[in-house]
XYZ file of C-alpha atoms in Angstrom:
709
model
C 0.000 0.000 0.000
C 1.056 3.622 -0.303
C 3.011 5.063 2.599
C 1.330 7.790 4.608
C 2.770 11.231 3.961
C 4.565 12.990 6.764
C 2.725 16.311 6.949
C 4.920 18.765 8.757
C 5.968 22.418 8.970
C 6.861 22.608 5.294
C 3.228 21.995 4.364
C 0.758 24.847 4.103
C -1.879 23.445 6.462
C 0.406 23.608 9.498
C -0.106 27.358 9.811
C -3.901 27.308 9.526
C -4.645 28.521 13.079
C -2.005 31.247 13.304
C -3.352 34.790 13.630
C 0.027 36.389 14.353
C 3.465 34.858 14.735
C 5.444 35.437 17.940
C 9.142 34.692 17.487
C 10.945 36.448 20.364
C 9.767 34.375 23.326
C 11.909 31.646 24.913
C 10.977 27.979 24.727
C 12.512 25.939 27.505
C 14.953 28.809 28.015
C 16.130 28.845 24.399
C 15.494 31.187 21.494
C 16.340 31.003 17.813
C 18.823 32.719 15.544
C 19.770 32.599 11.901
C 22.797 30.859 10.429
C 24.621 31.515 7.177
C 24.761 28.658 4.687
C 27.101 30.409 2.254
C 29.800 28.100 0.930
C 28.335 24.868 2.281
C 28.192 21.614 0.373
C 24.990 22.056 -1.691
C 23.616 18.757 -0.406
C 24.117 19.798 3.207
C 22.669 23.232 2.473
C 19.593 21.605 0.923
C 18.578 20.359 4.378
C 18.861 23.713 6.151
C 16.136 26.333 6.563
C 18.677 28.779 8.047
C 17.463 28.887 11.687
C 18.562 27.004 14.786
C 18.111 27.068 18.548
C 20.316 29.666 20.257
C 20.945 30.948 23.760
C 19.524 34.422 23.041
C 16.991 35.967 20.696
C 18.528 36.295 17.219
C 21.745 35.111 18.844
C 24.788 33.563 17.217
C 25.627 31.144 20.046
C 24.044 27.749 19.327
C 22.311 25.845 22.080
C 24.375 23.208 23.845
C 21.869 22.028 26.475
C 18.298 21.356 25.417
C 15.361 20.158 27.501
C 12.613 17.862 26.278
C 9.385 16.510 27.730
C 6.501 14.135 27.119
C 3.421 16.168 28.132
C 0.661 14.240 29.893
C -2.114 16.791 29.436
C -3.335 19.214 26.778
C -3.166 21.839 29.512
C 0.628 21.683 29.264
C 0.240 23.302 25.839
C -2.646 25.684 26.485
C -1.140 27.147 29.658
C 0.718 29.897 27.837
C 0.087 33.603 27.304
C -1.960 34.092 24.146
C -2.958 30.428 24.037
C -1.664 27.595 21.881
C -2.022 28.418 18.180
C -2.376 24.825 16.934
C -5.888 24.229 18.249
C -6.571 21.229 16.005
C -3.601 19.287 17.357
C -4.499 20.316 20.885
C -8.022 18.966 20.493
C -6.609 15.586 19.451
C -3.907 15.398 22.149
C -2.805 12.086 23.620
C 0.434 11.281 25.458
C 3.028 9.079 23.798
C 3.215 5.377 24.498
C 6.229 4.018 26.347
C 7.615 2.583 23.100
C 7.250 5.935 21.340
C 9.070 7.640 24.202
C 11.876 5.092 23.955
C 12.156 5.719 20.206
C 12.299 9.483 20.791
C 15.063 8.999 23.364
C 16.958 6.858 20.850
C 16.725 9.579 18.204
C 17.846 12.235 20.684
C 20.762 10.010 21.694
C 21.787 9.762 18.055
C 21.707 13.551 17.644
C 23.781 13.977 20.812
C 26.351 11.497 19.477
C 26.843 13.619 16.342
C 26.716 17.133 17.802
C 27.594 19.202 20.851
C 24.002 19.071 22.097
C 23.227 17.563 25.498
C 19.607 16.632 26.184
C 17.901 16.772 29.569
C 14.498 15.182 30.088
C 12.133 17.187 32.318
C 8.811 16.144 33.842
C 7.030 19.421 33.181
C 5.490 19.725 29.741
C 5.145 23.509 29.938
C 6.709 25.638 27.202
C 8.713 27.484 29.848
C 10.424 24.225 30.849
C 10.824 22.139 27.691
C 12.240 23.222 24.342
C 11.194 20.010 22.615
C 7.814 18.415 23.345
C 6.419 15.168 21.993
C 2.808 13.999 21.907
C 0.337 12.059 19.761
C -2.657 13.208 17.775
C -5.156 11.351 15.616
C -4.008 12.461 12.167
C -2.630 9.819 9.813
C 0.604 11.751 9.345
C 2.999 13.427 11.773
C 4.256 16.988 12.048
C 6.843 19.106 13.804
C 7.649 22.786 14.218
C 10.851 24.595 13.266
C 12.727 26.874 15.688
C 10.810 30.158 15.998
C 11.316 32.431 13.015
C 9.619 34.743 10.540
C 12.027 33.825 7.763
C 11.317 33.221 4.091
C 11.043 29.424 4.159
C 8.500 28.566 6.872
C 7.682 30.792 9.822
C 7.228 29.243 13.252
C 5.690 30.667 16.421
C 7.632 30.603 19.700
C 4.676 28.906 21.426
C 4.789 25.854 19.144
C 8.446 25.825 18.064
C 10.089 22.471 18.759
C 6.769 20.653 19.242
C 6.333 17.288 17.518
C 2.987 15.585 17.007
C 3.111 11.911 16.047
C 0.208 10.519 14.047
C -0.499 7.190 12.446
C 2.933 6.854 10.842
C 4.662 7.483 14.173
C 3.208 4.470 15.983
C 6.423 2.712 16.953
C 6.290 -1.050 17.580
C 8.367 -2.701 20.290
C 11.076 -3.573 17.728
C 11.224 -0.087 16.237
C 14.697 -0.120 14.648
C 14.435 -0.147 10.880
C 10.743 0.798 10.954
C 9.073 3.677 9.172
C 7.916 4.841 12.600
C 11.490 5.462 13.802
C 12.276 7.029 10.437
C 9.261 9.327 10.913
C 10.355 10.270 14.433
C 13.886 11.109 13.269
C 12.476 13.041 10.301
C 10.051 15.116 12.390
C 12.639 15.702 15.086
C 14.983 16.938 12.356
C 12.498 19.735 11.623
C 12.407 20.636 15.313
C 16.176 21.167 15.196
C 16.043 23.270 12.020
C 16.247 20.781 9.135
C 14.034 21.066 6.056
C 13.120 18.522 3.416
C 16.106 17.518 1.336
C 13.907 16.843 -1.691
C 12.347 20.332 -1.603
C 14.249 22.622 -3.977
C 12.160 25.728 -3.271
C 14.668 26.999 -0.676
C 18.426 26.302 -0.500
C 18.109 23.776 -3.318
C 17.487 20.046 -3.202
C 19.629 16.979 -2.719
C 21.366 15.914 -5.923
C 19.504 13.032 -7.610
C 22.201 10.519 -6.662
C 21.717 11.440 -2.986
C 17.953 11.959 -2.862
C 16.805 8.904 -0.945
C 16.910 7.532 2.591
C 20.383 6.085 2.086
C 21.704 9.621 2.407
C 18.981 11.475 4.316
C 15.943 10.732 6.444
C 14.784 14.263 5.570
C 13.864 13.191 2.035
C 10.415 11.792 1.291
C 12.094 9.377 -1.153
C 12.863 6.031 0.435
C 14.431 4.952 -2.876
C 15.896 6.694 -5.926
C 13.318 8.063 -8.326
C 10.409 7.983 -5.881
C 7.612 10.539 -6.284
C 8.222 13.050 -3.477
C 4.753 14.578 -3.665
C 4.253 12.204 -0.752
C 6.581 10.033 1.249
C 7.431 6.482 0.248
C 8.264 3.679 2.614
C 10.719 0.790 2.807
C 9.784 -2.816 3.474
C 9.396 -3.455 7.200
C 12.802 -3.525 8.900
C 14.539 -1.756 5.992
C 14.151 1.895 6.987
C 17.240 3.765 8.259
C 18.361 2.850 11.750
C 20.122 6.198 12.255
C 20.323 9.652 10.799
C 22.198 9.469 7.512
C 25.253 11.345 6.228
C 23.686 14.607 5.001
C 21.397 14.777 8.042
C 24.406 14.395 10.327
C 26.382 17.039 8.440
C 23.435 19.461 8.528
C 22.900 18.948 12.268
C 26.607 19.586 12.822
C 26.407 22.857 10.890
C 23.741 23.934 13.351
C 25.159 22.598 16.620
C 28.816 21.659 16.059
C 30.468 18.257 15.806
C 31.052 15.796 18.634
C 34.703 14.702 18.907
C 34.430 13.406 22.468
C 36.029 10.046 21.626
C 39.401 11.350 20.460
C 42.094 9.199 22.072
C 39.857 6.143 22.440
C 39.629 2.928 20.415
C 36.381 1.410 19.116
C 35.883 -1.887 17.280
C 32.575 -2.050 15.399
C 30.916 -5.351 14.518
C 27.532 -6.341 13.115
C 25.724 -9.614 13.747
C 25.377 -11.742 10.572
C 21.850 -12.781 11.600
C 20.251 -10.027 13.689
C 22.242 -7.089 12.327
C 22.852 -5.793 15.865
C 25.760 -3.339 15.990
C 28.296 -3.709 18.781
C 31.201 -1.534 19.872
C 33.976 -3.246 21.790
C 31.801 -6.306 22.289
C 28.679 -4.654 23.731
C 25.556 -3.364 21.952
C 26.264 0.110 20.619
C 24.291 2.967 22.197
C 21.113 3.973 20.348
C 21.098 0.818 18.227
C 19.000 -2.319 18.024
C 18.127 -5.204 15.745
C 15.511 -4.731 13.065
C 12.690 -7.240 12.679
C 14.286 -8.535 9.464
C 17.951 -8.411 10.522
C 18.836 -5.614 8.095
C 21.977 -3.494 8.539
C 21.348 0.090 7.413
C 22.904 3.055 9.213
C 25.629 5.703 9.117
C 28.641 5.747 11.460
C 30.028 8.919 13.035
C 33.212 7.965 14.924
C 33.363 11.052 17.192
C 37.147 10.948 16.736
C 37.790 7.434 18.038
C 40.307 5.183 16.321
C 37.730 2.932 14.704
C 38.105 -0.561 13.277
C 35.331 -2.141 11.251
C 35.625 -5.866 12.024
C 33.741 -7.597 9.204
C 35.523 -10.932 9.566
C 32.214 -12.707 10.239
C 31.130 -12.092 6.638
C 32.752 -14.394 4.062
C 31.025 -13.263 0.882
C 32.770 -10.944 -1.589
C 32.738 -7.552 0.102
C 32.966 -4.089 -1.439
C 34.127 -1.764 1.317
C 35.110 1.893 1.035
C 36.478 3.733 4.087
C 36.302 7.189 2.551
C 33.921 9.777 4.012
C 30.572 9.739 2.236
C 31.108 6.206 0.919
C 29.713 2.881 2.072
C 30.469 -0.765 2.795
C 28.602 -3.735 1.348
C 29.467 -6.883 3.261
C 26.180 -8.767 3.735
C 23.864 -8.861 0.730
C 21.188 -10.742 2.665
C 21.062 -7.822 5.109
C 20.832 -5.054 2.494
C 17.774 -2.858 3.032
C 14.806 -3.109 0.650
C 13.726 0.501 0.140
C 10.375 0.133 -1.642
C 7.507 -1.629 0.124
C 5.607 -1.875 -3.173
C 8.322 -4.025 -4.774
C 9.296 -7.617 -4.102
C 12.038 -7.942 -1.490
C 15.424 -8.360 -3.128
C 14.576 -6.307 -6.226
C 17.986 -4.820 -7.042
C 16.563 -1.536 -8.351
C 15.090 -0.762 -4.937
C 17.857 -1.986 -2.673
C 20.336 0.117 -0.718
C 23.843 0.290 -2.128
C 25.494 -0.573 1.162
C 25.021 -1.859 4.681
C 27.004 0.805 6.499
C 27.697 4.364 5.366
C 30.546 6.618 6.517
C 29.680 10.099 7.737
C 31.127 13.134 5.975
C 34.030 15.032 7.511
C 33.115 18.078 9.580
C 34.804 21.075 7.940
C 37.577 18.801 6.670
C 38.528 17.574 10.158
C 40.121 14.158 9.594
C 39.689 13.022 13.204
C 36.411 11.328 12.297
C 37.960 9.112 9.606
C 37.528 5.369 9.994
C 41.010 3.974 10.569
C 41.007 0.216 10.108
C 39.112 -2.687 8.586
C 39.178 -6.486 8.864
C 37.304 -8.510 6.247
C 36.377 -12.163 5.800
C 37.432 -14.854 3.351
C 35.748 -13.617 0.190
C 37.432 -11.914 -2.739
C 37.020 -8.394 -1.448
C 37.398 -4.945 -2.939
C 38.644 -2.551 -0.260
C 39.350 1.154 -0.631
C 41.143 3.056 2.120
C 40.948 6.752 2.901
C 43.484 9.541 3.421
C 44.233 8.499 7.000
C 46.739 5.931 8.205
C 44.763 2.736 7.652
C 45.352 -0.828 8.797
C 43.611 -3.051 6.240
C 43.448 -6.793 6.903
C 41.777 -9.020 4.321
C 41.212 -12.727 4.795
C 41.613 -15.458 2.217
C 40.449 -14.698 -1.309
C 41.742 -12.827 -4.315
C 41.416 -9.342 -2.883
C 41.775 -5.916 -4.496
C 43.025 -3.370 -1.970
C 43.763 0.316 -2.539
C 45.209 2.014 0.504
C 44.579 5.611 -0.520
C 46.762 8.388 0.815
C 48.269 8.022 4.264
C 50.764 5.605 5.775
C 48.943 2.292 5.486
C 49.587 -1.244 6.712
C 47.927 -3.826 4.465
C 47.562 -7.584 4.857
C 46.094 -9.356 1.860
C 45.955 -12.816 3.407
C 45.906 -15.964 1.301
C 45.059 -15.651 -2.374
C 46.429 -13.749 -5.347
C 45.882 -10.191 -4.193
C 46.199 -6.882 -5.992
C 47.552 -4.167 -3.706
C 47.698 -0.503 -4.677
C 49.881 1.726 -2.529
C 49.009 5.412 -2.304
C 51.267 8.386 -1.747
C 52.261 7.605 1.846
C 54.781 5.194 3.345
C 53.007 1.879 3.046
C 53.622 -1.645 4.324
C 52.348 -4.942 2.935
C 52.508 -7.354 5.877
C 51.877 -11.065 5.231
C 53.313 -14.529 5.678
C 55.448 -15.686 2.761
C 52.917 -18.264 1.520
C 50.217 -15.572 1.398
C 52.309 -13.507 -1.046
C 52.112 -16.109 -3.810
C 50.652 -14.458 -6.906
C 50.347 -11.020 -5.302
C 50.939 -7.864 -7.327
C 51.763 -4.600 -5.582
C 51.369 -1.362 -7.527
C 53.144 1.826 -6.463
C 55.667 -0.009 -4.272
C 58.522 2.146 -5.561
C 60.663 4.032 -3.096
C 58.208 4.394 -0.206
C 56.842 0.852 0.089
C 57.883 -1.886 2.487
C 57.140 -5.592 2.340
C 57.056 -7.155 5.804
C 57.330 -10.964 5.606
C 56.217 -12.492 8.895
C 57.743 -15.491 10.654
C 60.572 -15.885 8.181
C 64.246 -15.300 7.523
C 65.866 -16.305 4.264
C 69.425 -16.635 3.125
C 70.355 -14.040 0.503
C 70.937 -16.854 -1.983
C 67.245 -17.815 -1.727
C 66.026 -14.361 -2.727
C 65.886 -13.636 -6.453
C 64.840 -10.478 -8.254
C 63.981 -10.310 -11.952
C 63.328 -7.032 -13.705
C 59.979 -6.741 -15.490
C 58.686 -4.087 -17.878
C 57.319 -1.986 -15.028
C 58.765 -3.416 -11.858
C 60.422 -6.477 -10.395
C 59.397 -10.096 -9.879
C 60.678 -11.401 -6.547
C 61.026 -15.093 -5.829
C 61.786 -16.533 -2.404
C 61.921 -20.294 -2.462
C 58.796 -21.414 -4.324
C 56.856 -18.171 -3.798
C 56.778 -15.425 -6.434
C 55.168 -11.985 -6.342
C 55.541 -8.762 -8.315
C 56.388 -5.300 -7.019
C 55.478 -2.615 -9.539
C 57.582 0.543 -9.542
C 60.700 2.299 -10.764
C 63.760 0.561 -9.361
C 66.512 2.295 -11.284
C 69.398 3.617 -9.223
C 69.135 1.561 -6.078
C 68.880 -1.820 -4.360
C 66.311 -3.761 -2.413
C 67.268 -3.844 1.246
C 65.966 -6.561 3.539
C 66.510 -6.011 7.266
C 65.907 -8.992 9.532
C 64.200 -8.395 12.882
C 62.200 -10.265 15.490
C 58.603 -9.485 16.431
C 56.927 -11.301 19.291
C 59.859 -13.686 19.525
C 59.697 -14.739 15.867
C 62.006 -13.608 13.110
C 60.672 -11.670 10.168
C 62.229 -9.804 7.283
C 61.362 -6.607 5.453
C 62.002 -5.661 1.856
C 62.273 -2.023 0.809
C 63.792 -0.309 -2.176
C 66.516 2.151 -1.256
C 68.119 4.632 -3.638
C 71.835 4.823 -3.964
C 72.877 7.868 -2.018
C 73.175 10.753 -4.493
C 76.418 12.648 -4.852
C 76.374 15.395 -2.227
C 78.381 18.618 -2.362
C 78.202 22.039 -0.750
C 75.710 24.358 -2.402
C 74.527 21.832 -4.990
C 70.809 21.204 -4.459
C 69.642 17.621 -4.565
C 66.947 16.850 -7.117
C 63.544 17.131 -5.471
C 62.636 13.546 -6.317
C 65.649 12.254 -4.386
C 64.621 13.978 -1.142
C 62.999 10.929 0.390
C 63.219 11.168 4.172
C 64.045 7.791 5.706
C 63.761 5.357 2.795
C 63.677 2.191 4.872
C 62.143 2.912 8.255
C 62.134 -0.774 9.174
C 65.930 -0.789 8.910
C 65.832 1.446 11.990
C 63.336 -0.738 13.860
C 64.431 -2.606 16.952
C 63.418 -5.981 18.291
C 65.251 -6.111 21.612
C 68.106 -7.994 19.947
C 69.525 -5.900 17.125
C 72.046 -3.238 18.106
C 72.895 -0.178 16.040
C 75.984 1.919 15.480
C 76.221 5.365 13.914
C 79.270 6.689 12.074
C 79.898 10.280 11.087
C 80.672 10.318 7.356
C 81.058 14.065 6.815
C 79.952 17.508 7.991
C 79.912 20.206 5.330
C 78.109 23.030 7.092
C 79.197 26.420 8.332
C 77.171 25.684 11.462
C 78.508 23.861 14.491
C 75.446 21.640 14.658
C 74.500 19.320 17.486
C 73.302 15.852 16.468
C 71.338 13.404 18.582
C 69.021 10.419 18.452
C 66.057 8.944 20.289
C 63.733 5.952 20.342
C 60.150 6.172 19.105
C 57.682 3.667 20.522
C 54.873 1.931 18.694
C 52.545 4.559 20.175
C 54.674 7.374 18.707
C 56.129 8.534 22.039
C 59.721 9.798 22.025
C 62.057 8.477 24.728
C 65.750 7.763 25.392
C 66.966 11.062 23.960
C 70.761 11.163 23.682
C 73.481 13.297 22.170
C 75.785 11.806 19.565
C 77.924 14.808 18.609
C 77.672 18.102 20.485
C 79.641 19.765 17.665
C 79.534 18.064 14.273
C 82.497 20.163 13.080
C 84.810 19.034 15.875
C 88.021 17.362 14.738
C 87.943 13.601 14.995
C 84.193 13.178 14.625
C 84.673 11.397 11.304
C 86.473 8.604 13.122
C 84.039 8.455 16.013
C 81.498 5.640 16.106
C 78.483 6.017 18.389
C 76.655 3.023 19.832
C 72.933 3.743 19.550
C 71.909 0.850 21.755
C 69.325 -1.874 21.386
C 65.804 -0.580 20.781
C 62.996 -2.744 22.071
C 60.403 -4.507 19.916
C 58.600 -2.078 17.603
C 60.807 0.829 18.678
C 62.358 2.885 15.896
C 65.422 5.105 15.997
C 64.930 8.748 15.115
C 67.486 11.529 14.712
C 67.517 15.248 15.411
C 69.822 18.117 14.522
C 70.030 21.338 16.534
C 70.970 24.071 14.092
C 74.264 25.667 15.239
C 73.593 24.040 18.589
C 77.181 24.162 19.837
C 77.501 27.897 19.292
C 74.099 28.540 20.872
C 74.244 26.147 23.836
C 77.871 25.055 24.100
C 78.545 21.488 25.183
C 75.108 20.291 26.183
C 74.814 17.645 28.890
C 73.388 14.296 27.848
C 70.199 14.820 29.880
C 67.801 15.872 27.141
C 64.167 15.091 26.507
C 61.508 16.207 24.061
C 58.159 17.248 25.509
C 54.915 17.963 23.699
C 54.266 21.412 22.285
C 51.808 22.163 25.103
C 54.267 20.908 27.732
C 51.857 18.237 28.971
C 54.154 15.228 28.611
C 56.523 13.302 26.393
C 56.503 14.357 22.745
C 54.727 12.155 20.232
C 55.611 11.809 16.570
C 51.956 11.298 15.706
C 50.972 14.672 17.163
C 52.262 16.481 14.091
C 53.481 19.350 16.291
C 57.087 20.435 16.830
C 58.193 19.291 20.300
C 60.117 21.316 22.882
C 63.744 20.415 23.671
C 64.418 20.339 27.412
C 67.557 19.696 29.459
C 66.992 18.231 32.919
C 69.769 20.445 34.304
C 69.346 23.556 32.136
C 65.617 23.680 31.501
C 63.880 24.538 28.244
C 66.362 25.155 25.432
C 65.283 27.997 23.171
C 67.064 30.057 20.552
C 67.898 27.333 18.033
C 65.855 25.492 15.418
C 65.596 21.714 15.715
C 65.149 19.473 12.663
C 64.082 15.821 12.870
C 64.260 12.749 10.679
C 60.470 12.630 11.155
C 59.127 15.374 8.900
C 55.926 15.528 10.989
C 57.957 17.275 13.706
C 59.657 19.848 11.461
C 58.523 23.413 10.739
C 56.007 23.202 7.929
C 56.354 19.391 8.086
C 59.243 19.772 5.642
C 61.619 16.886 4.935
C 65.106 17.617 6.294
C 66.805 14.296 5.614
C 67.435 12.092 2.635
C 68.678 8.541 2.812
C 70.221 5.899 0.623
C 72.748 3.131 0.402
C 75.794 2.196 -1.626
C 76.054 -0.469 -4.308
C 76.444 -3.766 -2.489
C 76.320 -1.979 0.849
C 74.551 -3.020 4.025
C 74.179 0.348 5.741
C 71.674 3.171 5.580
C 73.182 6.584 4.897
C 71.362 9.715 6.057
C 72.090 13.304 5.040
C 70.711 16.328 6.929
C 69.793 19.771 5.587
C 70.309 22.306 8.383
C 68.430 25.303 6.955
C 64.694 25.910 6.764
C 63.374 24.761 3.409
C 62.387 28.254 2.275
C 65.982 29.512 2.472
C 67.972 26.278 2.253
C 70.418 25.336 -0.475
C 68.956 21.806 -0.138
C 72.325 20.128 -0.547
C 71.628 17.665 2.321
C 75.346 17.304 3.050
C 75.442 19.465 6.181
C 75.739 16.313 8.292
C 75.995 12.846 6.728
C 75.880 9.726 8.901
C 75.683 5.987 8.274
C 73.793 3.455 10.379
C 74.923 -0.137 10.866
C 72.856 -2.989 12.348
C 74.319 -6.071 14.038
C 72.151 -8.464 11.999
C 73.250 -9.510 8.540
C 70.797 -7.591 6.371
C 70.161 -8.847 2.866
C 70.932 -6.608 -0.097
C 69.961 -7.654 -3.612
C 69.744 -5.740 -6.866
């Protein structure tokens, strides 16, 4: 049958009893104010009617605390100066059922999880106490009132603003997730916050056709693409959205800010293959529940947590995209059916995905999904611009890491791996590499072979038209890239008590001379970061090769933990120009498992500070604790005996810590060599000669590391 239309504030008949519109009175202590939508994504703008709840009349400060109530009597509405304008609704008043109240609380919880709004339930249903009020009436549809305004789209009186009346299509059953009733409640509540219909192009435009359905917005009347939006359409029972969707979330955040309260936490999301129930860290996720048909259909806002989608319970061929505004399809049986007038499973009327990723808030990457684990199908996985950990099970997978520093495991099967622009690692057991092809491996990729160490004689490299075919024993795989002018380097380390080996391509160190800039393409930072990784066994030694600067630089090193924290800061050379440094070897120690060695140069440090004591540490830019490479902020150099050291610029081998995040080291090796050479540039990039020969060092490891052309 045809779905019942949601009649609400955008429809003409909602204003039928208004004689004059009052807009300057508070409702539950809040007022309304306008908001500019200039420059917004057109699809986000299409959901905004340009008013929101504020702390003062016509104010610019959005509400952060909002009260709501479930009135028990019509007198709660009529007890207001001037009377209640919506007399028809008042005459039909009935309180909500317990299930309806639970569904309203769920929807409010969802809004709070996306925004900076905090909701407080009050017992009084008076307008002076509650900004949002919810009740039933006997109409077939439901309606809600915008924040008070006399604007051009749809005016709203202060006495009714924020009031929602649920009719026949708002009768929530006990299992209300995935029902049209919950969809109706979220839709009507959206109006109460200041959202308009996304399908209505009469003000601020409409959603683009490819976004105009409930996959992308509950504020559209179209449950499926191409639906007639003269009235609302409805999904098959259990297949309506279980949350607000991406453009709703983005629009709400434009009004009330974005919730990043989970920054610094870790969340693992899973979905049940039968019920569809979403869990976070093993417990049912807040504001979620199973639909009556086990469908999975919602949008995830991470709130800044480091999020892993664990989809290992689903062994069909998945198509998963971690980018904002994209979606993941991992359970076809649990795909929503969006048209209740079509047979279930009709492809034309099915959702494109199970789970959708929210959009970024003003480009803030903290809400990116970080990691994904898939099952044993032949999956297609697309990463985003963050640092992703992508783990695919068995199957012939296609994996594109995107930008960022990614760690990818293809698992068993002949996988196709595409590295993006960051420093990427393919991490697998040797047998799982059989038949793999890695594109973009080049000079920034690393292959991490687990639980294995191989004699150099067992490792063979054959040049191909656009890369190299590597064979280790009976296993062959291809690394696509430009390998002219360098060697593959294969450090051997232990992880968790087992030996593993890494393969990276390292340029031959370019010829360095004073005042001769190095070609931009050769400025590569640390080419083989795993060469500098410890395992609690391997020891490292540093040798000064040359110092060609006019500055008396100070050079030091430190350990960087798996969590990015900097520790064990030590000086190597207090004055790199001092006589005898070229013959001086420095023992760097034995980093623990998953610790890396980093280096720093204090520009003209000896002339600025003299002979520094070896009691240094790096603290975070805000002084709150140990510095962290992942912070992306330049740390502060501190001496335990002399305090904060200011007056000299510090450059690091980690470009994230440098001014402007500029690269101040290049690295390479020699033909047939087994060391990593590192050259420092000791001037800021904007004024540097970029000759990278100001300090040149070489690093030796105690293990026999494999080199092969």
